[in-house]
Amino acid sequence: MKNLLIAAGLAAATLSPATASAQSFPDTKIGVVDVNRVATTCTACVTALQSLEQQAQAIRTREAELGQPLQATAQALQKEINALGGAEASADLQQRAAAFQQQQQAAAAEIQQRNQVVQRNRNFILQQIGQAIDPAYQQVIARRGVHIIVPADTTLAHQPAVDLTNDVLAEVNRTLTSINVNAPAPAQPAAQTTPQQGR
């Protein structure tokens, strides 16, 4: 009987701290943030995204500049080929057709390269925005006394009082004053050298 009382006392002693810990755990306060609105409406973000759109527009303009003469050349060549009625094309026509294909490939390669640059710039801009938003969350958590911030688009519903988007936006505007819209050139792979054999 005595052993049973001792065991019960040990169990009570073991459970008491856990119970106290559970009782002292703070009521969790959750805030939500519209991350997309912050990333697209912060002052520096708007300027950077406008610059990115200008870069994309420049590509579309260049694509039209390259495409119009190529289209005219293609139509002229096709007209000459149709006029042959199945006969073999002259050497001159074959050379002009081959030159046209090279021009077409060069134009496509140029547009592809320009698109890759814009895509790198886009990723670089988003990276800088993300680097500014992350510490902004911590500042808002400390200032507003919340424990957790979740993206607004992952919640089914929430009260306006827990929306911290404006707080995060203000913090990002305070810390992110400008964004570099031109990504660094990709690193070139190091040239591999073949060790020379000793003679």
PDB file of C-alpha atoms in Angstrom:
ATOM      1  CA  MET A   1       0.000   0.000   0.000  1.00  0.00           C
ATOM      2  CA  LYS A   2       2.859   2.306   0.895  1.00  0.00           C
ATOM      3  CA  ASN A   3       4.491   1.641  -2.497  1.00  0.00           C
ATOM      4  CA  LEU A   4       1.281   2.533  -4.267  1.00  0.00           C
ATOM      5  CA  LEU A   5       1.118   5.870  -2.446  1.00  0.00           C
ATOM      6  CA  ILE A   6       4.736   6.646  -3.361  1.00  0.00           C
ATOM      7  CA  ALA A   7       4.075   5.813  -7.019  1.00  0.00           C
ATOM      8  CA  ALA A   8       0.992   8.036  -7.029  1.00  0.00           C
ATOM      9  CA  GLY A   9       3.017  10.861  -5.503  1.00  0.00           C
ATOM     10  CA  LEU A  10       5.709  10.539  -8.172  1.00  0.00           C
ATOM     11  CA  ALA A  11       3.093  10.576 -10.914  1.00  0.00           C
ATOM     12  CA  ALA A  12       1.531  13.736  -9.503  1.00  0.00           C
ATOM     13  CA  ALA A  13       4.947  15.402  -9.233  1.00  0.00           C
ATOM     14  CA  THR A  14       5.707  14.488 -12.831  1.00  0.00           C
ATOM     15  CA  LEU A  15       2.407  15.776 -14.177  1.00  0.00           C
ATOM     16  CA  SER A  16       2.337  19.050 -12.282  1.00  0.00           C
ATOM     17  CA  PRO A  17       5.053  20.914 -14.282  1.00  0.00           C
ATOM     18  CA  ALA A  18       3.513  19.818 -17.564  1.00  0.00           C
ATOM     19  CA  THR A  19       0.119  21.029 -16.439  1.00  0.00           C
ATOM     20  CA  ALA A  20       1.590  24.324 -15.308  1.00  0.00           C
ATOM     21  CA  SER A  21       3.449  24.686 -18.626  1.00  0.00           C
ATOM     22  CA  ALA A  22       0.273  24.063 -20.587  1.00  0.00           C
ATOM     23  CA  GLN A  23      -1.577  26.635 -18.523  1.00  0.00           C
ATOM     24  CA  SER A  24       1.101  29.292 -19.033  1.00  0.00           C
ATOM     25  CA  PHE A  25       1.291  28.797 -22.823  1.00  0.00           C
ATOM     26  CA  PRO A  26       0.113  32.081 -24.397  1.00  0.00           C
ATOM     27  CA  ASP A  27      -3.051  32.366 -26.420  1.00  0.00           C
ATOM     28  CA  THR A  28      -1.843  32.171 -30.001  1.00  0.00           C
ATOM     29  CA  LYS A  29      -2.436  35.344 -31.974  1.00  0.00           C
ATOM     30  CA  ILE A  30      -2.441  34.892 -35.727  1.00  0.00           C
ATOM     31  CA  GLY A  31      -2.136  37.579 -38.380  1.00  0.00           C
ATOM     32  CA  VAL A  32      -2.604  37.265 -42.134  1.00  0.00           C
ATOM     33  CA  VAL A  33      -0.775  39.037 -44.953  1.00  0.00           C
ATOM     34  CA  ASP A  34      -1.633  39.398 -48.635  1.00  0.00           C
ATOM     35  CA  VAL A  35       1.900  38.647 -49.819  1.00  0.00           C
ATOM     36  CA  ASN A  36       1.091  39.268 -53.485  1.00  0.00           C
ATOM     37  CA  ARG A  37      -0.227  42.763 -52.710  1.00  0.00           C
ATOM     38  CA  VAL A  38       2.912  43.610 -50.767  1.00  0.00           C
ATOM     39  CA  ALA A  39       5.171  42.299 -53.551  1.00  0.00           C
ATOM     40  CA  THR A  40       3.347  44.197 -56.290  1.00  0.00           C
ATOM     41  CA  THR A  41       2.404  47.482 -54.614  1.00  0.00           C
ATOM     42  CA  CYS A  42       5.403  48.453 -52.525  1.00  0.00           C
ATOM     43  CA  THR A  43       6.925  51.623 -53.973  1.00  0.00           C
ATOM     44  CA  ALA A  44      10.186  50.063 -55.142  1.00  0.00           C
ATOM     45  CA  CYS A  45       8.316  46.973 -56.363  1.00  0.00           C
ATOM     46  CA  VAL A  46       6.040  49.026 -58.627  1.00  0.00           C
ATOM     47  CA  THR A  47       9.017  50.814 -60.178  1.00  0.00           C
ATOM     48  CA  ALA A  48      10.916  47.563 -60.719  1.00  0.00           C
ATOM     49  CA  LEU A  49       7.938  45.743 -62.237  1.00  0.00           C
ATOM     50  CA  GLN A  50       7.289  48.675 -64.579  1.00  0.00           C
ATOM     51  CA  SER A  51      10.895  48.480 -65.738  1.00  0.00           C
ATOM     52  CA  LEU A  52      10.497  44.743 -66.271  1.00  0.00           C
ATOM     53  CA  GLU A  53       7.407  45.333 -68.403  1.00  0.00           C
ATOM     54  CA  GLN A  54       9.351  47.867 -70.470  1.00  0.00           C
ATOM     55  CA  GLN A  55      12.025  45.235 -71.060  1.00  0.00           C
ATOM     56  CA  ALA A  56       9.369  42.754 -72.198  1.00  0.00           C
ATOM     57  CA  GLN A  57       7.808  45.373 -74.468  1.00  0.00           C
ATOM     58  CA  ALA A  58      11.214  46.060 -76.028  1.00  0.00           C
ATOM     59  CA  ILE A  59      11.463  42.362 -76.894  1.00  0.00           C
ATOM     60  CA  ARG A  60       8.046  42.396 -78.544  1.00  0.00           C
ATOM     61  CA  THR A  61       9.070  45.459 -80.574  1.00  0.00           C
ATOM     62  CA  ARG A  62      12.337  43.829 -81.625  1.00  0.00           C
ATOM     63  CA  GLU A  63      10.507  40.620 -82.530  1.00  0.00           C
ATOM     64  CA  ALA A  64       8.229  42.608 -84.835  1.00  0.00           C
ATOM     65  CA  GLU A  65      11.216  44.407 -86.371  1.00  0.00           C
ATOM     66  CA  LEU A  66      12.866  41.092 -87.155  1.00  0.00           C
ATOM     67  CA  GLY A  67       9.696  39.301 -88.179  1.00  0.00           C
ATOM     68  CA  GLN A  68       8.286  41.703 -90.743  1.00  0.00           C
ATOM     69  CA  PRO A  69      11.195  41.588 -93.253  1.00  0.00           C
ATOM     70  CA  LEU A  70      11.551  37.843 -92.713  1.00  0.00           C
ATOM     71  CA  GLN A  71       7.880  37.357 -93.479  1.00  0.00           C
ATOM     72  CA  ALA A  72       8.209  39.426 -96.655  1.00  0.00           C
ATOM     73  CA  THR A  73      11.266  37.415 -97.742  1.00  0.00           C
ATOM     74  CA  ALA A  74       9.483  34.141 -97.003  1.00  0.00           C
ATOM     75  CA  GLN A  75       6.509  35.159 -99.137  1.00  0.00           C
ATOM     76  CA  ALA A  76       8.766  36.215-102.030  1.00  0.00           C
ATOM     77  CA  LEU A  77      10.714  32.959-101.894  1.00  0.00           C
ATOM     78  CA  GLN A  78       7.548  30.895-101.718  1.00  0.00           C
ATOM     79  CA  LYS A  79       6.174  32.731-104.748  1.00  0.00           C
ATOM     80  CA  GLU A  80       9.286  31.868-106.751  1.00  0.00           C
ATOM     81  CA  ILE A  81       9.154  28.236-105.638  1.00  0.00           C
ATOM     82  CA  ASN A  82       5.481  27.965-106.613  1.00  0.00           C
ATOM     83  CA  ALA A  83       6.278  29.437-110.043  1.00  0.00           C
ATOM     84  CA  LEU A  84       8.720  26.595-110.708  1.00  0.00           C
ATOM     85  CA  GLY A  85       5.814  24.157-110.865  1.00  0.00           C
ATOM     86  CA  GLY A  86       7.845  21.377-109.294  1.00  0.00           C
ATOM     87  CA  ALA A  87      11.001  22.034-111.304  1.00  0.00           C
ATOM     88  CA  GLU A  88      14.353  22.140-109.545  1.00  0.00           C
ATOM     89  CA  ALA A  89      15.219  25.515-108.029  1.00  0.00           C
ATOM     90  CA  SER A  90      18.178  27.415-109.431  1.00  0.00           C
ATOM     91  CA  ALA A  91      21.410  27.665-107.476  1.00  0.00           C
ATOM     92  CA  ASP A  92      20.663  31.320-106.777  1.00  0.00           C
ATOM     93  CA  LEU A  93      17.229  30.513-105.347  1.00  0.00           C
ATOM     94  CA  GLN A  94      18.672  27.718-103.214  1.00  0.00           C
ATOM     95  CA  GLN A  95      21.328  30.067-101.855  1.00  0.00           C
ATOM     96  CA  ARG A  96      18.756  32.734-101.017  1.00  0.00           C
ATOM     97  CA  ALA A  97      16.548  30.118 -99.320  1.00  0.00           C
ATOM     98  CA  ALA A  98      19.498  28.899 -97.251  1.00  0.00           C
ATOM     99  CA  ALA A  99      20.398  32.484 -96.311  1.00  0.00           C
ATOM    100  CA  PHE A 100      16.783  33.077 -95.275  1.00  0.00           C
ATOM    101  CA  GLN A 101      16.856  30.047 -92.989  1.00  0.00           C
ATOM    102  CA  GLN A 102      20.043  31.328 -91.343  1.00  0.00           C
ATOM    103  CA  GLN A 103      18.447  34.750 -90.816  1.00  0.00           C
ATOM    104  CA  GLN A 104      15.377  33.085 -89.335  1.00  0.00           C
ATOM    105  CA  GLN A 105      17.487  31.026 -86.930  1.00  0.00           C
ATOM    106  CA  ALA A 106      19.557  34.061 -85.926  1.00  0.00           C
ATOM    107  CA  ALA A 107      16.402  36.067 -85.210  1.00  0.00           C
ATOM    108  CA  ALA A 108      14.932  33.257 -83.111  1.00  0.00           C
ATOM    109  CA  ALA A 109      18.206  32.909 -81.178  1.00  0.00           C
ATOM    110  CA  GLU A 110      18.300  36.656 -80.482  1.00  0.00           C
ATOM    111  CA  ILE A 111      14.736  36.720 -79.163  1.00  0.00           C
ATOM    112  CA  GLN A 112      15.366  33.646 -77.031  1.00  0.00           C
ATOM    113  CA  GLN A 113      18.480  35.233 -75.534  1.00  0.00           C
ATOM    114  CA  ARG A 114      16.607  38.459 -74.770  1.00  0.00           C
ATOM    115  CA  ASN A 115      13.783  36.499 -73.129  1.00  0.00           C
ATOM    116  CA  GLN A 116      16.282  34.649 -70.970  1.00  0.00           C
ATOM    117  CA  VAL A 117      17.743  37.957 -69.784  1.00  0.00           C
ATOM    118  CA  VAL A 118      14.284  39.272 -68.861  1.00  0.00           C
ATOM    119  CA  GLN A 119      13.492  36.037 -67.021  1.00  0.00           C
ATOM    120  CA  ARG A 120      16.731  36.328 -65.037  1.00  0.00           C
ATOM    121  CA  ASN A 121      15.881  39.946 -64.237  1.00  0.00           C
ATOM    122  CA  ARG A 122      12.401  38.915 -63.088  1.00  0.00           C
ATOM    123  CA  ASN A 123      13.795  36.244 -60.767  1.00  0.00           C
ATOM    124  CA  PHE A 124      16.373  38.722 -59.447  1.00  0.00           C
ATOM    125  CA  ILE A 125      13.673  41.300 -58.690  1.00  0.00           C
ATOM    126  CA  LEU A 126      11.500  38.727 -56.891  1.00  0.00           C
ATOM    127  CA  GLN A 127      14.514  37.584 -54.896  1.00  0.00           C
ATOM    128  CA  GLN A 128      15.160  41.122 -53.649  1.00  0.00           C
ATOM    129  CA  ILE A 129      11.498  41.598 -52.766  1.00  0.00           C
ATOM    130  CA  GLY A 130      11.446  38.326 -50.862  1.00  0.00           C
ATOM    131  CA  GLN A 131      14.593  39.297 -48.960  1.00  0.00           C
ATOM    132  CA  ALA A 132      12.862  42.496 -47.843  1.00  0.00           C
ATOM    133  CA  ILE A 133       9.546  40.879 -46.916  1.00  0.00           C
ATOM    134  CA  ASP A 134      10.989  38.181 -44.628  1.00  0.00           C
ATOM    135  CA  PRO A 135      12.506  40.567 -42.043  1.00  0.00           C
ATOM    136  CA  ALA A 136       9.420  42.775 -42.324  1.00  0.00           C
ATOM    137  CA  TYR A 137       7.364  39.876 -40.951  1.00  0.00           C
ATOM    138  CA  GLN A 138       9.599  39.723 -37.865  1.00  0.00           C
ATOM    139  CA  GLN A 139       9.310  43.462 -37.260  1.00  0.00           C
ATOM    140  CA  VAL A 140       5.518  43.339 -37.525  1.00  0.00           C
ATOM    141  CA  ILE A 141       5.322  40.287 -35.246  1.00  0.00           C
ATOM    142  CA  ALA A 142       7.311  42.133 -32.585  1.00  0.00           C
ATOM    143  CA  ARG A 143       5.382  45.394 -33.002  1.00  0.00           C
ATOM    144  CA  ARG A 144       1.869  43.954 -33.131  1.00  0.00           C
ATOM    145  CA  GLY A 145       2.381  41.175 -30.607  1.00  0.00           C
ATOM    146  CA  VAL A 146       1.263  38.325 -32.854  1.00  0.00           C
ATOM    147  CA  HIS A 147       2.814  34.863 -32.778  1.00  0.00           C
ATOM    148  CA  ILE A 148       2.176  33.616 -36.303  1.00  0.00           C
ATOM    149  CA  ILE A 149       1.723  35.230 -39.710  1.00  0.00           C
ATOM    150  CA  VAL A 150       0.144  33.212 -42.509  1.00  0.00           C
ATOM    151  CA  PRO A 151      -0.505  34.101 -46.164  1.00  0.00           C
ATOM    152  CA  ALA A 152      -4.012  35.447 -46.673  1.00  0.00           C
ATOM    153  CA  ASP A 153      -4.621  33.207 -49.681  1.00  0.00           C
ATOM    154  CA  THR A 154      -4.245  30.088 -47.520  1.00  0.00           C
ATOM    155  CA  THR A 155      -7.044  31.070 -45.151  1.00  0.00           C
ATOM    156  CA  LEU A 156     -10.691  30.277 -45.743  1.00  0.00           C
ATOM    157  CA  ALA A 157     -11.821  33.420 -43.921  1.00  0.00           C
ATOM    158  CA  HIS A 158     -10.486  35.986 -41.475  1.00  0.00           C
ATOM    159  CA  GLN A 159     -11.534  39.165 -39.760  1.00  0.00           C
ATOM    160  CA  PRO A 160     -10.136  42.479 -41.055  1.00  0.00           C
ATOM    161  CA  ALA A 161      -8.652  43.131 -37.622  1.00  0.00           C
ATOM    162  CA  VAL A 162      -6.055  40.369 -38.104  1.00  0.00           C
ATOM    163  CA  ASP A 163      -4.978  41.570 -41.571  1.00  0.00           C
ATOM    164  CA  LEU A 164      -1.397  42.838 -41.232  1.00  0.00           C
ATOM    165  CA  THR A 165      -0.817  43.520 -44.931  1.00  0.00           C
ATOM    166  CA  ASN A 166      -0.590  47.287 -44.504  1.00  0.00           C
ATOM    167  CA  ASP A 167       1.867  46.881 -41.627  1.00  0.00           C
ATOM    168  CA  VAL A 168       4.153  44.625 -43.674  1.00  0.00           C
ATOM    169  CA  LEU A 169       3.800  46.897 -46.713  1.00  0.00           C
ATOM    170  CA  ALA A 170       4.809  49.939 -44.666  1.00  0.00           C
ATOM    171  CA  GLU A 171       7.844  48.098 -43.286  1.00  0.00           C
ATOM    172  CA  VAL A 172       8.931  46.970 -46.766  1.00  0.00           C
ATOM    173  CA  ASN A 173       8.545  50.537 -48.059  1.00  0.00           C
ATOM    174  CA  ARG A 174      10.732  51.722 -45.173  1.00  0.00           C
ATOM    175  CA  THR A 175      13.566  49.266 -45.796  1.00  0.00           C
ATOM    176  CA  LEU A 176      13.389  48.539 -49.536  1.00  0.00           C
ATOM    177  CA  THR A 177      14.030  51.907 -51.154  1.00  0.00           C
ATOM    178  CA  SER A 178      15.243  50.620 -54.530  1.00  0.00           C
ATOM    179  CA  ILE A 179      15.504  47.398 -56.516  1.00  0.00           C
ATOM    180  CA  ASN A 180      18.218  46.494 -58.998  1.00  0.00           C
ATOM    181  CA  VAL A 181      16.352  45.425 -62.143  1.00  0.00           C
ATOM    182  CA  ASN A 182      19.356  43.984 -63.977  1.00  0.00           C
ATOM    183  CA  ALA A 183      20.464  40.569 -62.799  1.00  0.00           C
ATOM    184  CA  PRO A 184      24.171  39.724 -62.798  1.00  0.00           C
ATOM    185  CA  ALA A 185      25.334  37.792 -65.825  1.00  0.00           C
ATOM    186  CA  PRO A 186      25.323  34.036 -65.224  1.00  0.00           C
ATOM    187  CA  ALA A 187      28.643  32.642 -64.116  1.00  0.00           C
ATOM    188  CA  GLN A 188      30.601  31.064 -66.910  1.00  0.00           C
ATOM    189  CA  PRO A 189      31.754  27.497 -66.283  1.00  0.00           C
ATOM    190  CA  ALA A 190      35.449  27.298 -65.562  1.00  0.00           C
ATOM    191  CA  ALA A 191      37.498  26.052 -68.485  1.00  0.00           C
ATOM    192  CA  GLN A 192      38.756  22.553 -67.934  1.00  0.00           C
ATOM    193  CA  THR A 193      42.408  22.093 -68.608  1.00  0.00           C
ATOM    194  CA  THR A 194      43.840  18.733 -69.553  1.00  0.00           C
ATOM    195  CA  PRO A 195      46.954  17.994 -67.476  1.00  0.00           C
ATOM    196  CA  GLN A 196      49.999  17.572 -69.653  1.00  0.00           C
ATOM    197  CA  GLN A 197      51.697  14.238 -69.528  1.00  0.00           C
ATOM    198  CA  GLY A 198      55.231  14.305 -68.279  1.00  0.00           C
ATOM    199  CA  ARG A 199      57.780  13.598 -70.933  1.00  0.00           C
TER     200      ARG A 199
END
